[in-house]
PDB file of C-alpha atoms in Angstrom:
ATOM      1  CA  ILE A   1     -21.499  48.875  -4.698  1.00  0.00           C
ATOM      2  CA  ALA A   2     -22.559  47.151  -2.744  1.00  0.00           C
ATOM      3  CA  ARG A   3     -19.531  45.420  -2.338  1.00  0.00           C
ATOM      4  CA  LEU A   4     -16.836  47.994  -1.483  1.00  0.00           C
ATOM      5  CA  ILE A   5     -19.799  49.059   1.258  1.00  0.00           C
ATOM      6  CA  TYR A   6     -18.138  45.912   2.671  1.00  0.00           C
ATOM      7  CA  LYS A   7     -14.512  45.999   1.972  1.00  0.00           C
ATOM      8  CA  TRP A   8     -14.406  49.028   3.677  1.00  0.00           C
ATOM      9  CA  ARG A   9     -16.581  47.994   6.890  1.00  0.00           C
ATOM     10  CA  LYS A  10     -14.092  45.623   6.879  1.00  0.00           C
ATOM     11  CA  LYS A  11     -10.966  47.223   7.148  1.00  0.00           C
ATOM     12  CA  GLU A  12      -9.382  45.936   3.747  1.00  0.00           C
ATOM     13  CA  LEU A  13     -10.449  50.015   1.395  1.00  0.00           C
ATOM     14  CA  SER A  14      -8.427  53.451   3.143  1.00  0.00           C
ATOM     15  CA  ARG A  15     -11.029  55.645   2.858  1.00  0.00           C
ATOM     16  CA  SER A  16      -8.997  57.402  -0.315  1.00  0.00           C
ATOM     17  CA  GLN A  17      -9.607  54.490  -1.498  1.00  0.00           C
ATOM     18  CA  PHE A  18     -13.004  53.684  -0.300  1.00  0.00           C
ATOM     19  CA  ILE A  19     -13.830  57.638  -2.088  1.00  0.00           C
ATOM     20  CA  LEU A  20     -12.255  56.765  -5.639  1.00  0.00           C
ATOM     21  CA  TRP A  21     -13.909  52.825  -6.459  1.00  0.00           C
ATOM     22  CA  LEU A  22     -16.458  54.699  -5.423  1.00  0.00           C
ATOM     23  CA  ILE A  23     -16.681  57.901  -7.496  1.00  0.00           C
ATOM     24  CA  ILE A  24     -16.010  55.242 -10.694  1.00  0.00           C
ATOM     25  CA  TRP A  25     -18.845  52.742  -9.952  1.00  0.00           C
ATOM     26  CA  LEU A  26     -21.344  56.192  -9.816  1.00  0.00           C
ATOM     27  CA  ALA A  27     -20.285  57.359 -12.578  1.00  0.00           C
ATOM     28  CA  ALA A  28     -20.613  53.695 -14.758  1.00  0.00           C
ATOM     29  CA  VAL A  29     -23.647  53.938 -13.003  1.00  0.00           C
ATOM     30  CA  VAL A  30     -24.697  57.023 -14.682  1.00  0.00           C
ATOM     31  CA  ILE A  31     -23.170  56.419 -17.953  1.00  0.00           C
ATOM     32  CA  ILE A  32     -25.282  53.296 -17.566  1.00  0.00           C
ATOM     33  CA  TRP A  33     -28.720  54.796 -16.974  1.00  0.00           C
ATOM     34  CA  LEU A  34     -28.050  58.088 -19.315  1.00  0.00           C
ATOM     35  CA  PRO A  35     -25.960  57.063 -22.861  1.00  0.00           C
ATOM     36  CA  ASP A  36     -27.013  60.217 -23.903  1.00  0.00           C
ATOM     37  CA  LEU A  37     -24.942  62.348 -21.356  1.00  0.00           C
ATOM     38  CA  THR A  38     -21.798  60.540 -22.497  1.00  0.00           C
ATOM     39  CA  ALA A  39     -23.402  61.536 -26.475  1.00  0.00           C
ATOM     40  CA  TYR A  40     -23.676  65.339 -24.910  1.00  0.00           C
ATOM     41  CA  LEU A  41     -20.181  64.998 -23.279  1.00  0.00           C
ATOM     42  CA  ALA A  42     -18.475  63.349 -26.556  1.00  0.00           C
ATOM     43  CA  ALA A  43     -19.817  65.915 -28.856  1.00  0.00           C
ATOM     44  CA  LYS A  44     -18.453  68.403 -26.603  1.00  0.00           C
ATOM     45  CA  VAL A  45     -14.831  67.273 -26.522  1.00  0.00           C
ATOM     46  CA  GLY A  46     -15.591  66.445 -30.579  1.00  0.00           C
ATOM     47  CA  VAL A  47     -15.018  62.532 -30.066  1.00  0.00           C
ATOM     48  CA  GLY A  48     -17.553  61.333 -32.472  1.00  0.00           C
ATOM     49  CA  ARG A  49     -18.949  59.097 -30.306  1.00  0.00           C
ATOM     50  CA  GLY A  50     -20.502  58.661 -26.541  1.00  0.00           C
ATOM     51  CA  VAL A  51     -19.100  55.370 -26.587  1.00  0.00           C
ATOM     52  CA  ASP A  52     -15.599  56.662 -27.869  1.00  0.00           C
ATOM     53  CA  LEU A  53     -15.449  58.777 -25.514  1.00  0.00           C
ATOM     54  CA  VAL A  54     -16.080  56.299 -22.565  1.00  0.00           C
ATOM     55  CA  VAL A  55     -12.972  54.193 -24.403  1.00  0.00           C
ATOM     56  CA  TYR A  56     -10.855  57.021 -24.192  1.00  0.00           C
ATOM     57  CA  GLY A  57     -10.672  58.444 -21.216  1.00  0.00           C
ATOM     58  CA  ALA A  58     -10.787  54.446 -19.922  1.00  0.00           C
ATOM     59  CA  ILE A  59      -7.585  54.092 -21.394  1.00  0.00           C
ATOM     60  CA  ILE A  60      -6.171  57.170 -20.794  1.00  0.00           C
ATOM     61  CA  VAL A  61      -6.538  56.544 -16.578  1.00  0.00           C
ATOM     62  CA  ALA A  62      -5.191  52.799 -17.031  1.00  0.00           C
ATOM     63  CA  TYR A  63      -2.691  54.277 -18.301  1.00  0.00           C
ATOM     64  CA  TYR A  64      -2.288  56.528 -15.522  1.00  0.00           C
ATOM     65  CA  TRP A  65      -2.470  54.267 -13.335  1.00  0.00           C
ATOM     66  CA  LEU A  66       0.206  52.151 -15.110  1.00  0.00           C
ATOM     67  CA  PHE A  67       2.607  55.268 -14.691  1.00  0.00           C
ATOM     68  CA  ARG A  68       1.777  55.301 -10.189  1.00  0.00           C
ATOM     69  CA  THR A  69       2.334  51.473 -10.333  1.00  0.00           C
ATOM     70  CA  LEU A  70       5.235  51.536 -11.860  1.00  0.00           C
ATOM     71  CA  LEU A  71       6.294  55.165 -10.267  1.00  0.00           C
ATOM     72  CA  ARG A  72       5.656  52.362  -6.769  1.00  0.00           C
ATOM     73  CA  LEU A  73       7.240  49.729  -7.985  1.00  0.00           C
ATOM     74  CA  GLU A  74      10.285  51.939  -8.390  1.00  0.00           C
ATOM     75  CA  LYS A  75      10.095  53.113  -4.440  1.00  0.00           C
ATOM     76  CA  ILE A  76      10.152  50.250  -3.144  1.00  0.00           C
ATOM     77  CA  GLU A  77      12.764  48.314  -5.099  1.00  0.00           C
ATOM     78  CA  LYS A  78      14.892  51.986  -3.633  1.00  0.00           C
ATOM     79  CA  ASP A  79      13.195  50.937  -0.332  1.00  0.00           C
ATOM     80  CA  ILE A  80      14.410  47.283  -0.347  1.00  0.00           C
ATOM     81  CA  THR A  81      17.998  47.664  -1.400  1.00  0.00           C
ATOM     82  CA  ARG A  82      18.353  50.398   1.306  1.00  0.00           C
ATOM     83  CA  LEU A  83      17.390  47.989   3.478  1.00  0.00           C
ATOM     84  CA  VAL A  84      19.415  45.666   2.160  1.00  0.00           C
ATOM     85  CA  GLN A  85      22.297  47.463   1.835  1.00  0.00           C
ATOM     86  CA  GLY A  86      21.574  48.814   6.174  1.00  0.00           C
ATOM     87  CA  ILE A  87      21.291  45.063   6.764  1.00  0.00           C
ATOM     88  CA  ALA A  88      24.494  43.969   5.759  1.00  0.00           C
ATOM     89  CA  GLU A  89      26.800  47.049   7.407  1.00  0.00           C
ATOM     90  CA  ARG A  90      25.129  46.325  10.342  1.00  0.00           C
ATOM     91  CA  ASP A  91      25.944  42.289   9.766  1.00  0.00           C
ATOM     92  CA  ASP A  92      29.967  43.089   8.583  1.00  0.00           C
ATOM     93  CA  LYS A  93      30.138  45.123  11.286  1.00  0.00           C
ATOM     94  CA  LYS A  94      29.369  42.926  14.188  1.00  0.00           C
ATOM     95  CA  ASP A  95      31.474  40.003  12.583  1.00  0.00           C
ATOM     96  CA  ASN A  96      34.319  42.522  12.412  1.00  0.00           C
ATOM     97  CA  GLY A  97      34.071  43.228  16.297  1.00  0.00           C
ATOM     98  CA  THR A  98      34.235  39.401  16.786  1.00  0.00           C
ATOM     99  CA  ARG A  99      37.074  38.469  15.049  1.00  0.00           C
TER     100      ARG A  99
END
């Protein structure tokens, strides 16, 4: 958490990134200090053990981040394609104007 605050003060993290990571780290601290809480939540959800609930949750979050990363990557690829096409059109107009 101290490292997170350090990175935020150096403006290496946006406010939303800071809040997201702070929530994740605080949740980790709560899970470590209160392991019975995860067992209680697991019983409410119908999962065998608290550790299983944490692992399932981590897998879901990892797949969600992977999905969002793939969406961002596709958007970046489209943006690069549009940018390159725009540059090519500009250069083509410039070349045709000098001939």
